[in-house]
Structure formats: structure tokens, C-alpha cells
PDB file of C-alpha atoms in Angstrom:
ATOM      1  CA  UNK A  53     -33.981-275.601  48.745  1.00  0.00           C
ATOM      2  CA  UNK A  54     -37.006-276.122  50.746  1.00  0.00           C
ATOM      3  CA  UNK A  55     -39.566-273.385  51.123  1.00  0.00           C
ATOM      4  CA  UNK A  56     -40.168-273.968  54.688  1.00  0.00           C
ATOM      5  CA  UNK A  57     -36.277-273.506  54.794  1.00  0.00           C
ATOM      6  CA  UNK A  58     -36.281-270.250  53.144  1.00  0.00           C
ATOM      7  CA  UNK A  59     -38.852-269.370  54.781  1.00  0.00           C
ATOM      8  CA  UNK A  60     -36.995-270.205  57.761  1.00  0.00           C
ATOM      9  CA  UNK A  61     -33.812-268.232  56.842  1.00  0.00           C
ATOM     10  CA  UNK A  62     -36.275-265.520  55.899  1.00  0.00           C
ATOM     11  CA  UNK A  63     -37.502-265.262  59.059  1.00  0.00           C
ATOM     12  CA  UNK A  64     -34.127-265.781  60.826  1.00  0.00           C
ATOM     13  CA  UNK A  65     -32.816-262.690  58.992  1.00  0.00           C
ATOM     14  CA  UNK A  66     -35.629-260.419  59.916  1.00  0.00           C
ATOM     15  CA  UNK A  67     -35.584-261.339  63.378  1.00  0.00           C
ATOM     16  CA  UNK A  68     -32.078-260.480  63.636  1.00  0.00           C
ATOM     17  CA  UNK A  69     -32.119-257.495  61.610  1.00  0.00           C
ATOM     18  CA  UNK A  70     -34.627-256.313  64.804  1.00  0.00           C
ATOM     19  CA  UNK A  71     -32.329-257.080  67.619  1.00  0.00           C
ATOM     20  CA  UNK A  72     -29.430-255.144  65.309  1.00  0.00           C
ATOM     21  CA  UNK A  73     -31.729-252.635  65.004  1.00  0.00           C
ATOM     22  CA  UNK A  74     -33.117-252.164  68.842  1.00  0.00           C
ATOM     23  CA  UNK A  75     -30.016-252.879  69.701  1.00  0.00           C
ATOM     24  CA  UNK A  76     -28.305-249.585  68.613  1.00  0.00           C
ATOM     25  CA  UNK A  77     -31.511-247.798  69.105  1.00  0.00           C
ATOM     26  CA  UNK A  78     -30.548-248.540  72.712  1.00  0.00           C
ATOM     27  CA  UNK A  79     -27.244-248.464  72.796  1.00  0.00           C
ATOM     28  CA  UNK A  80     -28.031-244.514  70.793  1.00  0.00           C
ATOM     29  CA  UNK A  81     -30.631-243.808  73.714  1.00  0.00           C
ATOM     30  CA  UNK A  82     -27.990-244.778  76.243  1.00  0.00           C
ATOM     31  CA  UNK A  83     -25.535-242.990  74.431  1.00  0.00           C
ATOM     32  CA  UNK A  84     -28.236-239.762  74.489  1.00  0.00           C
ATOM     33  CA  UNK A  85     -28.717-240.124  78.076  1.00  0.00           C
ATOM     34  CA  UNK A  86     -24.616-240.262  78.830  1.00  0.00           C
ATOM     35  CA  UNK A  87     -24.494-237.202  76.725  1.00  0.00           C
ATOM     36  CA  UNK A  88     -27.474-235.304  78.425  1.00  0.00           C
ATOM     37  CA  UNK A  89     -26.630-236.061  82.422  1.00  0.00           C
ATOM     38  CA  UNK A  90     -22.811-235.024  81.276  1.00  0.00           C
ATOM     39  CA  UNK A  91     -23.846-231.783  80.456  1.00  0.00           C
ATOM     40  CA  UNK A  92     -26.637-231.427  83.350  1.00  0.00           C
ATOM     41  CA  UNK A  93     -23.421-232.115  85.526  1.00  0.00           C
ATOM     42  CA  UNK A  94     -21.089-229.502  84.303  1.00  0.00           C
ATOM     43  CA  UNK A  95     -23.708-227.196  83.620  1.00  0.00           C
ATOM     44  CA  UNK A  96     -23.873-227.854  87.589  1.00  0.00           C
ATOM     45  CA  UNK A  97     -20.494-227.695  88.575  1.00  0.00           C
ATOM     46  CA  UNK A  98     -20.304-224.580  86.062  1.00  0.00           C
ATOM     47  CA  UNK A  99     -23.138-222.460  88.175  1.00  0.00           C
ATOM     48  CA  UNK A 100     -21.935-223.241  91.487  1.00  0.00           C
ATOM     49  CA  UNK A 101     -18.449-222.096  90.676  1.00  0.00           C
ATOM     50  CA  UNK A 102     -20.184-218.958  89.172  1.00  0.00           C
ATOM     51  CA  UNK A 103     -21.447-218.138  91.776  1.00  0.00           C
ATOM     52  CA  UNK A 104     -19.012-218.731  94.534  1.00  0.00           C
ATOM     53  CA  UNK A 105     -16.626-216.208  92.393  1.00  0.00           C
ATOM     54  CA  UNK A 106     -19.178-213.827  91.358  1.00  0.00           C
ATOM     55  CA  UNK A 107     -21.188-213.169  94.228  1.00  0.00           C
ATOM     56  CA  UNK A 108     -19.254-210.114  96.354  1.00  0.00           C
ATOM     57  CA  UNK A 109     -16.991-211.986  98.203  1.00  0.00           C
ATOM     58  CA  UNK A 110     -18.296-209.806 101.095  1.00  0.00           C
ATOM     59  CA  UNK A 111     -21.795-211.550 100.793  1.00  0.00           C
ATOM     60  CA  UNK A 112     -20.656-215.627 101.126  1.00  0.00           C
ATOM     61  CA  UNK A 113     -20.071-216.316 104.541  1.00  0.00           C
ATOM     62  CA  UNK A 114     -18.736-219.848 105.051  1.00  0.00           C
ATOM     63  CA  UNK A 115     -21.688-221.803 105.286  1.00  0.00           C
ATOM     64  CA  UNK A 116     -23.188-220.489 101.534  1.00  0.00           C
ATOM     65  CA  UNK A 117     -19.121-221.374 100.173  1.00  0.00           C
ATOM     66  CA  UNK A 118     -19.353-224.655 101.786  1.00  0.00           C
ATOM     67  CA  UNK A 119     -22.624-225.234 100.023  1.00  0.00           C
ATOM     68  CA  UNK A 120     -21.485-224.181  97.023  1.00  0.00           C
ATOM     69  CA  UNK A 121     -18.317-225.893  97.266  1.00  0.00           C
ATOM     70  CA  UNK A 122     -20.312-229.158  97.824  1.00  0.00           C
ATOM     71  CA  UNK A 123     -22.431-228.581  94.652  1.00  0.00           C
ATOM     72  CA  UNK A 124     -19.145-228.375  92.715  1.00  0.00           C
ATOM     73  CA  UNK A 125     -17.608-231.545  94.397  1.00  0.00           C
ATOM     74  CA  UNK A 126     -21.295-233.465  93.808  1.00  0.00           C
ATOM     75  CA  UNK A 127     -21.025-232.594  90.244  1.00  0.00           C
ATOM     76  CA  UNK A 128     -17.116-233.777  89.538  1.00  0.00           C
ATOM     77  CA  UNK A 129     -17.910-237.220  91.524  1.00  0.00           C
ATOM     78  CA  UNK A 130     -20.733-237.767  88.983  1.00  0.00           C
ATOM     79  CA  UNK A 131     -18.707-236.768  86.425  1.00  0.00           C
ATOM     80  CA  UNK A 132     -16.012-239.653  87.240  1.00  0.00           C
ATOM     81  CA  UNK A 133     -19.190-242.005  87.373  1.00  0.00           C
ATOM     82  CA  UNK A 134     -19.776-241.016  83.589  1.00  0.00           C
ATOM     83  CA  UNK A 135     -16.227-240.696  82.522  1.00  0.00           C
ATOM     84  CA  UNK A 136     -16.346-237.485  81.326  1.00  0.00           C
ATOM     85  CA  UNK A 137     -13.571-236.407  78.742  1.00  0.00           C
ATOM     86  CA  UNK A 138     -13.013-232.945  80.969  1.00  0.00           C
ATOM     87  CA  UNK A 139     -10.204-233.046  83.474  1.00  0.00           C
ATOM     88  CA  UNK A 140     -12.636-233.751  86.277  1.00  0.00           C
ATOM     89  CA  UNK A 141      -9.282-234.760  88.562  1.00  0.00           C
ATOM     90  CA  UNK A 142      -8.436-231.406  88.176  1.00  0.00           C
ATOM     91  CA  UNK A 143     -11.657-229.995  89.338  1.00  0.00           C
ATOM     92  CA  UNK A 144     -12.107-231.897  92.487  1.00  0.00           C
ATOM     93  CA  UNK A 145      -8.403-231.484  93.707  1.00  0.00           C
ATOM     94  CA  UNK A 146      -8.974-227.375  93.202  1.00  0.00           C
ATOM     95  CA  UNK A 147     -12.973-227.628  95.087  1.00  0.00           C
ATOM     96  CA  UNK A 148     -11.079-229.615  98.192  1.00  0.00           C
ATOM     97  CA  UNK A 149      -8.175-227.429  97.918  1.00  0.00           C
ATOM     98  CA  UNK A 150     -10.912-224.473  98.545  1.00  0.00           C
ATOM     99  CA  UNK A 151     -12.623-226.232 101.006  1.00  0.00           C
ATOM    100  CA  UNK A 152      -9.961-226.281 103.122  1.00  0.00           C
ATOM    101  CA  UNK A 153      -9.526-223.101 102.684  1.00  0.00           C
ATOM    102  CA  UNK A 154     -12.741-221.722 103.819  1.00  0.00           C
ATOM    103  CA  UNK A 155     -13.073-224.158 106.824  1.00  0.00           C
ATOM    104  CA  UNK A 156      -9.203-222.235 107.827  1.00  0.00           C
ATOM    105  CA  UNK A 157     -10.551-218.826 107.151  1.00  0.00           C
ATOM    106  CA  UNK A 158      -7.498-218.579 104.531  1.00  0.00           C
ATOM    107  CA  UNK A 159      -9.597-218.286 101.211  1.00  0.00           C
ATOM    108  CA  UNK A 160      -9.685-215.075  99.595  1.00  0.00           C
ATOM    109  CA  UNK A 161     -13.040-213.132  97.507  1.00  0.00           C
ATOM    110  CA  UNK A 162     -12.367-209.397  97.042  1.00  0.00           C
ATOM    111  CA  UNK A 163     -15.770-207.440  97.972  1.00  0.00           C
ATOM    112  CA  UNK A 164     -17.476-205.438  95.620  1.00  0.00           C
ATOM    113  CA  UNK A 165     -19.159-202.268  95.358  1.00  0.00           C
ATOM    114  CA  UNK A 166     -22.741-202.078  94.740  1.00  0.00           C
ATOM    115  CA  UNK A 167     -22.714-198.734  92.955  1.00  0.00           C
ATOM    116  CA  UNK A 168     -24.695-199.024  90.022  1.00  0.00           C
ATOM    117  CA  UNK A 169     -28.215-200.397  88.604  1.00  0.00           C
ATOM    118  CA  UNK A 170     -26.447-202.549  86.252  1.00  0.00           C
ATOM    119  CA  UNK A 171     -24.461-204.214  89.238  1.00  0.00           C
ATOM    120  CA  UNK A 172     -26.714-204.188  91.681  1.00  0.00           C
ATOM    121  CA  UNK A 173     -29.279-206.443  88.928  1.00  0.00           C
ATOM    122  CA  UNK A 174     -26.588-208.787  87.934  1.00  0.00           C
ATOM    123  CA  UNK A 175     -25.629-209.473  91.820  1.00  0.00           C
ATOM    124  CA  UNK A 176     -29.690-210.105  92.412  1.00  0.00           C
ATOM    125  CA  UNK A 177     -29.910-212.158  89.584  1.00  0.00           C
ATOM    126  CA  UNK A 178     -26.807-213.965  91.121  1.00  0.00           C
ATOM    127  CA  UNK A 179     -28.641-214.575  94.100  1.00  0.00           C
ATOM    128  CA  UNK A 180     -31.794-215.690  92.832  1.00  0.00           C
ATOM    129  CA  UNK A 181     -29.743-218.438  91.360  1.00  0.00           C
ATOM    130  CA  UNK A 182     -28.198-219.097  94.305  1.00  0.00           C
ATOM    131  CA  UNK A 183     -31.427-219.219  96.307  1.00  0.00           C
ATOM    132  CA  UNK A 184     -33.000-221.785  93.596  1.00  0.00           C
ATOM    133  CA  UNK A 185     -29.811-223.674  93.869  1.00  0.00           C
ATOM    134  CA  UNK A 186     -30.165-223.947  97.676  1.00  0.00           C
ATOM    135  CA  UNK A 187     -33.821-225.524  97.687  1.00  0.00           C
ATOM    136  CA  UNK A 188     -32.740-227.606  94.703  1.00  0.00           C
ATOM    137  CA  UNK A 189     -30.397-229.523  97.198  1.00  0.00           C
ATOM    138  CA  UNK A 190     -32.736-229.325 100.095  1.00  0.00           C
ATOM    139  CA  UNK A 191     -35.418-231.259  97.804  1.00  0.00           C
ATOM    140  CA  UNK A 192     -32.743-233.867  96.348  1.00  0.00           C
ATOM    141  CA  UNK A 193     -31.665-234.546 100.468  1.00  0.00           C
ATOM    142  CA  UNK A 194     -28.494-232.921 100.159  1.00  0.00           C
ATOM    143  CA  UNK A 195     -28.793-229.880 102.156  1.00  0.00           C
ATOM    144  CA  UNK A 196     -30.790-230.267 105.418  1.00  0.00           C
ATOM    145  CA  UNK A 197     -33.691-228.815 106.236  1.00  0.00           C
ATOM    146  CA  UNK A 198     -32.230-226.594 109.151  1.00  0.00           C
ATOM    147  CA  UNK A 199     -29.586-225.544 107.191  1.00  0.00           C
ATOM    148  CA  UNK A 200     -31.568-225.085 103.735  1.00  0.00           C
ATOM    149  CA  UNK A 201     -33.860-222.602 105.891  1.00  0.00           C
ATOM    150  CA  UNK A 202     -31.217-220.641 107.459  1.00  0.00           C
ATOM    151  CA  UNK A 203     -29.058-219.995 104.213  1.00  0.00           C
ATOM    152  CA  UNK A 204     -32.374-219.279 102.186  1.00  0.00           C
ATOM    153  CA  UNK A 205     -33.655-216.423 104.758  1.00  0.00           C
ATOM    154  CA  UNK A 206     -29.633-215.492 104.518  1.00  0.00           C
ATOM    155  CA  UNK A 207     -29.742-214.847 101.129  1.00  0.00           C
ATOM    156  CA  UNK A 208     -33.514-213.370 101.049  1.00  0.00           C
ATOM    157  CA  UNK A 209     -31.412-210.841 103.282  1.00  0.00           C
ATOM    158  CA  UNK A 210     -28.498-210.238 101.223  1.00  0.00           C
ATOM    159  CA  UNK A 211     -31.182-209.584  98.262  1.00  0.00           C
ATOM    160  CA  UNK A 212     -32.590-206.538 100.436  1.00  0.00           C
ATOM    161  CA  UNK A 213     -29.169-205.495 101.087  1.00  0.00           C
ATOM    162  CA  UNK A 214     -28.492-205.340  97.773  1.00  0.00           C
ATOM    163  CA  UNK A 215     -31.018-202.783  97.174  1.00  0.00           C
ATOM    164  CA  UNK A 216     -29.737-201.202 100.014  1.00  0.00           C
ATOM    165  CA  UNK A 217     -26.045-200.715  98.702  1.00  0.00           C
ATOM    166  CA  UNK A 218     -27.571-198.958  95.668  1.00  0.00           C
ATOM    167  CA  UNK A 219     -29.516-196.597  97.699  1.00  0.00           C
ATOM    168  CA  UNK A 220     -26.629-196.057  99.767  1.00  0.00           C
ATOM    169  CA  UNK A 221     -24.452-195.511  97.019  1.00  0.00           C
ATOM    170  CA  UNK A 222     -27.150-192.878  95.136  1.00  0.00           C
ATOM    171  CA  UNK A 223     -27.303-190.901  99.025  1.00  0.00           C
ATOM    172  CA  UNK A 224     -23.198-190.640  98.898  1.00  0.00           C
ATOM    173  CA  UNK A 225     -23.885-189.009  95.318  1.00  0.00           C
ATOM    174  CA  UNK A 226     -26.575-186.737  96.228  1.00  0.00           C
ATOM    175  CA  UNK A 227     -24.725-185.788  99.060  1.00  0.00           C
ATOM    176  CA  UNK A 228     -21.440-184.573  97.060  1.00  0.00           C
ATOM    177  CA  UNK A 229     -23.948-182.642  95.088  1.00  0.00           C
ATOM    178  CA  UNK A 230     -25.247-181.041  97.850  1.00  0.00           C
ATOM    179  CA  UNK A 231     -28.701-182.518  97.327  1.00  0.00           C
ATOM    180  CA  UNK A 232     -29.427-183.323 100.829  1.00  0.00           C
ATOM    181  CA  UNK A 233     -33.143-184.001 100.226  1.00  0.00           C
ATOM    182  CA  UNK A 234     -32.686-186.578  97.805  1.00  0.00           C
ATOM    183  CA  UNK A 235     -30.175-188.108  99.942  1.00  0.00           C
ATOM    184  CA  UNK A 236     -32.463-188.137 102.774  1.00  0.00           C
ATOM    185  CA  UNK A 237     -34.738-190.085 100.223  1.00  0.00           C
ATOM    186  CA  UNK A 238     -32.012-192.691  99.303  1.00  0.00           C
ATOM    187  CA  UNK A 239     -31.559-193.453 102.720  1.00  0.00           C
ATOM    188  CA  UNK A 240     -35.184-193.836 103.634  1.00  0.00           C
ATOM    189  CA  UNK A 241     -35.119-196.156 101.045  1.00  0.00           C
ATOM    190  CA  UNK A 242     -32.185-198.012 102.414  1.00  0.00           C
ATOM    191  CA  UNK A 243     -34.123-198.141 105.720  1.00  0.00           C
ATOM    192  CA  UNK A 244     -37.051-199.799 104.182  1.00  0.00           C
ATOM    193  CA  UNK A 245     -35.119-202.450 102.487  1.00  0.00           C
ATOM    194  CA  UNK A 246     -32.972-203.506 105.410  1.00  0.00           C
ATOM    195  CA  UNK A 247     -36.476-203.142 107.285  1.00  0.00           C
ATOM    196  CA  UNK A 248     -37.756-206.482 105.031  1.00  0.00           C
ATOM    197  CA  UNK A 249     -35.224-208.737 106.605  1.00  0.00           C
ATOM    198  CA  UNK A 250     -37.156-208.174 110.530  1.00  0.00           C
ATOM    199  CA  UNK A 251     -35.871-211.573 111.660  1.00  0.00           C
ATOM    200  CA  UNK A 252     -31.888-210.348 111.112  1.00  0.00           C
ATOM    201  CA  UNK A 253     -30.349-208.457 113.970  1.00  0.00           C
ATOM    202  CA  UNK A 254     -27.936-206.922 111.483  1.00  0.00           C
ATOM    203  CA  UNK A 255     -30.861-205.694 109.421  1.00  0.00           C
ATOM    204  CA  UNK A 256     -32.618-204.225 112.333  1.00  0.00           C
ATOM    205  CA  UNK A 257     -29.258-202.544 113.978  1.00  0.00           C
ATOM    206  CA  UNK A 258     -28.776-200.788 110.318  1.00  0.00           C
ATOM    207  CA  UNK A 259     -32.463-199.409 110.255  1.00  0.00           C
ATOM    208  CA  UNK A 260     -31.301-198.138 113.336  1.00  0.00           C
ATOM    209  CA  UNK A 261     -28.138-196.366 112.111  1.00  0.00           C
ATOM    210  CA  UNK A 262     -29.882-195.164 108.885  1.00  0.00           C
ATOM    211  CA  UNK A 263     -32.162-193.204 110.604  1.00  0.00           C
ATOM    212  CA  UNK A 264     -29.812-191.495 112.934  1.00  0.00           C
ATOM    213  CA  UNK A 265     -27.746-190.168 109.456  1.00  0.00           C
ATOM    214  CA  UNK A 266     -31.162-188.988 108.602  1.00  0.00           C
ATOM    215  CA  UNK A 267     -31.685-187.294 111.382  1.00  0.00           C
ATOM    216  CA  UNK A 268     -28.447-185.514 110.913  1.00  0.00           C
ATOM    217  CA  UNK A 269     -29.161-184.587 107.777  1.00  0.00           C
ATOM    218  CA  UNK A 270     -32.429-183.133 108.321  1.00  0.00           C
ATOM    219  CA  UNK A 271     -30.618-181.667 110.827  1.00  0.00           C
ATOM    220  CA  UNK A 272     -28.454-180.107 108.559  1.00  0.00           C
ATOM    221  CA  UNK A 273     -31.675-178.279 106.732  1.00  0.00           C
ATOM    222  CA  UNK A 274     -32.946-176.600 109.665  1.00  0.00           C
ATOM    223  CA  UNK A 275     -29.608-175.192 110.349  1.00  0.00           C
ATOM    224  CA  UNK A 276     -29.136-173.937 107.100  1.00  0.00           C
ATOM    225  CA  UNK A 277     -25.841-176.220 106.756  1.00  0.00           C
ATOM    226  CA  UNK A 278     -25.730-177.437 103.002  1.00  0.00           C
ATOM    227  CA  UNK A 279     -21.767-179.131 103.279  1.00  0.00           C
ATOM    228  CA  UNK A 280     -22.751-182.546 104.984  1.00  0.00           C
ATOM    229  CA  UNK A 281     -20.232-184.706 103.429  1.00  0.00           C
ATOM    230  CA  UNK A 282     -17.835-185.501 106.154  1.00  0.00           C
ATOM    231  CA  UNK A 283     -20.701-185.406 108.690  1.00  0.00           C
ATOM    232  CA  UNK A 284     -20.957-189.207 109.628  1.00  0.00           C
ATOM    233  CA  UNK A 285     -19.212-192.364 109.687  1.00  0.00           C
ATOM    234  CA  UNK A 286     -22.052-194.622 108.466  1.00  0.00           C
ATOM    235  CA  UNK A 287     -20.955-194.390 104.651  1.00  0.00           C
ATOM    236  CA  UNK A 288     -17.564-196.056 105.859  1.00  0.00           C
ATOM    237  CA  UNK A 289     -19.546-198.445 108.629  1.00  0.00           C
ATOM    238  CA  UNK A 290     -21.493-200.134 105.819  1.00  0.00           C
ATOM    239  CA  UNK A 291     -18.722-200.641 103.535  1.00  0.00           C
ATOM    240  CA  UNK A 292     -17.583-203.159 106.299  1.00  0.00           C
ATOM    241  CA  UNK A 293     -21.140-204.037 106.804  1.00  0.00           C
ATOM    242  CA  UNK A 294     -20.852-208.116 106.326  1.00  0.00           C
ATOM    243  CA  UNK A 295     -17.189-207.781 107.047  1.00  0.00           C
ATOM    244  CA  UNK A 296     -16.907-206.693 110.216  1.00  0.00           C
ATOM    245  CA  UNK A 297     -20.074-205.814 112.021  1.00  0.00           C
ATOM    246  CA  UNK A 298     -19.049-204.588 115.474  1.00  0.00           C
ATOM    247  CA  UNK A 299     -19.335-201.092 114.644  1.00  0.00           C
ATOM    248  CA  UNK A 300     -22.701-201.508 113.965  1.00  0.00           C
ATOM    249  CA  UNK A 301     -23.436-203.197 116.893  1.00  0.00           C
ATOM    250  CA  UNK A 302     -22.026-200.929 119.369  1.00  0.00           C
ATOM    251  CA  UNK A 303     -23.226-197.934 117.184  1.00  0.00           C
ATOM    252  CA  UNK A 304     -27.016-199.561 117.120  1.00  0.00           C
ATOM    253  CA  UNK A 305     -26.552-200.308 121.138  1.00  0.00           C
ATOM    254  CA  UNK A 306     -25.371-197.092 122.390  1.00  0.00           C
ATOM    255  CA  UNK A 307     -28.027-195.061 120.179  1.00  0.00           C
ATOM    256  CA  UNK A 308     -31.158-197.706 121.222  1.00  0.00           C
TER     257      UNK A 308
END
């Protein structure tokens, strides 16, 4: 045989030795890529529907679950696009399902109690995500701006009220302990939390109302009255606070 032929075949075999080898370099840095936008997707899907059960169903008003909702529904169409082994079908049948739900007022997230430290951290750190999660869609152009700013300054509030709830919740207990001057404390406290969210009526009407049960209960130390548990109807007021807010308003009207 030739040298130049050998040399040729030589040659021949390195050069496709190379396109073997780029070749599944590629098809390994495609495969990589599949693997890595797969999980950023149901790591997506995942967190939204986190949070849309975990947050106290007395905090998402229908604008944060449609949001939320739409995050989940994002994630399972670009989950089809990749094929994903998971039942995807599933997924988005149950997040439209919801949706329709929410838009008929017929969905159902039991509230919860913010009566601890423990709880009221977790429910904060659920709403930092949540917040991050909003401006994450605002910057990708799928949340509007108008929309992005009213939900964020939303949940900014519902992060004051969550420090709120606790300090309600520590008043009730100082007050079945007879420890009206801590209580009077809690609620100050309360006050000054609601007091961060100035641009929310709701806010401003409960600064009002906590005051006025302060007043009572300072009330009740220059009269010498120590039994103030039955005194006032705010405790029962606020646990309807997001629910039903009339109360507060007529309350917060009458005493301005």
C-alpha cells in the first residue's frame, strides 16, 4: 500500500474519530442542558404550588393565586416543550381546574393562625419568596408592570401584618394572664407594624382600632380593673381581618 494512502486513511480515521467525538460531546452538553432547564422548571412549578398552599389561605387574594397559578401553568407548558418523564398532563389539567376556581370564588385555603415565632418566620420566609417570585416575572415580561407593583406593595403589607398577628397573638396571652401592661406593649407594637404599610387603607383603619383597645386598656389601669378579657371585640375583628373587612371599616369610620 501506498504511503500517501495510509497516510490518507490515517488521516481519514482521525478526522472522524473528532466529529464522533464532538459529536457526543454535544449531543452530552445538550443532553446537560435538557437535564438542567427540566429541573429549573419543576423546581418552578414546585415553589409556586408551595406557596399557593402554604401561604394562609387568608393572605392570597385572587390576583397573588392567579399569579401563582400562572407560574405553575408556565412551568408545565415548558415542561411538554422538553418532554419531561413527570405526568405534566396531570399538572396542567389540576392548575386550570384551580384557576377556574379562583376566578368563581369556589376555591378553598383554610386560614391560619399566626400564633407563634416559629410560624410567624416560616410564613415571612414564605413571602419573601413570593415577593422574589413576583419581580422575577415582572423582569422576564410576564407580569406587568402595574400589576407587579400592586401585588409587591400587597405582599410588603402582608409581611407587616405578619408581625402584627404575632403581636396580637402575645397581647391575647398577656391579657389572660392579667398582664395588661405587656399587652398594652404587644399592641403598640402591632400599631407600629400595620403603621409601615401608610399607603393601605386597611393598614391605616387597624392603627386606628389598635389604639382605641389601648386606650381601653389603659383605661382599665386607672380604674383599678385587672379582668379585661372580654372587654373588646378587636381580638375577633382581626381574625377576619383579610376575610371580611367591613367591621373594620365601619369600626375605623365611626371612631375617626
Amino acid at each position: 500500500m501506498e504511503p500517501t494512502t495510509i497516510v490518507l486513511i490515517l488521516a481519514a480515521i482521525v478526522a472522524i474519530s473528532l466529529v464522533i467525538i464532538v459529536f457526543s460531546q454535544m449531543r452530552e452538553k445538550a443532553r446537560i442542558e435538557r437535564v438542567r432547564k427540566t429541573t429549573a422548571q419543576q423546581d418552578s412549578y414546585n415553589r409556586a404550588s408551595r406557596l399557593l398552599t402554604e401561604i394562609p389561605g387568608q393572605y392570597l387574594n385572587t390576583d397573588l393565586k392567579l399569579i401563582l397559578l400562572k407560574q405553575m401553568e408556565d412551568a408545565c407548558n415548558a415542561l411538554l416543550a422538553l418532554k419531561s418523564d413527570k405526568p405534566v398532563d396531570k399538572w396542567l389539567e389540576s392548575v386550570k381546574q384551580i384557576q377556574q376556581q379562583v376566578i368563581s370564588k369556589t376555591d378553598r385555603y383554610p386560614p391560619v393562625k399566626i400564633d407563634s415565632p416559629e410560624k410567624a418566620s416560616y410564613v415571612k420566609e414564605l413571602l419573601h419568596s413570593l415577593f422574589k417570585l413576583i419581580e422575577s416575572m415582572h423582569k422576564s415580561g410576564r407580569v406587568d408592570s402595574a400589576t407587579a407593583k400592586q401585588n409587591l406593595k400587597y405582599v410588603l403589607f402582608l409581611i407587616h401584618k405578619t408581625h402584627a398577628d404575632l403581636h396580637v397573638f402575645q397581647a391575647r396571652d398577656y391579657i389572660r394572664h392579667n398582664e395588661t401592661r405587656k399587652a398594652i406593649h404587644a399592641y403598640h407594637l402591632a400599631s407600629t407594624e400595620m403603621g409601615k404599610s401608610k399607603d393601605n387603607a386597611l393598614a391605616l383603619k387597624a392603627v386606628k382600632s389598635f389604639r382605641i383597645r389601648i386606650k381601653e386598656l389603659e383605661a382599665s389601669l386607672l380604674d383599678g380593673n385587672s379582668d379585661v378579657r372580654n372587654t373588646s371585640k378587636l381580638d375577633q375583628e382581626w381574625d377576619n381581618f383579610l376575610q371580611d373587612d367591613d367591621s373594620w371599616k365601619k369600626r375605623a369610620d365611626y371612631d375617626s
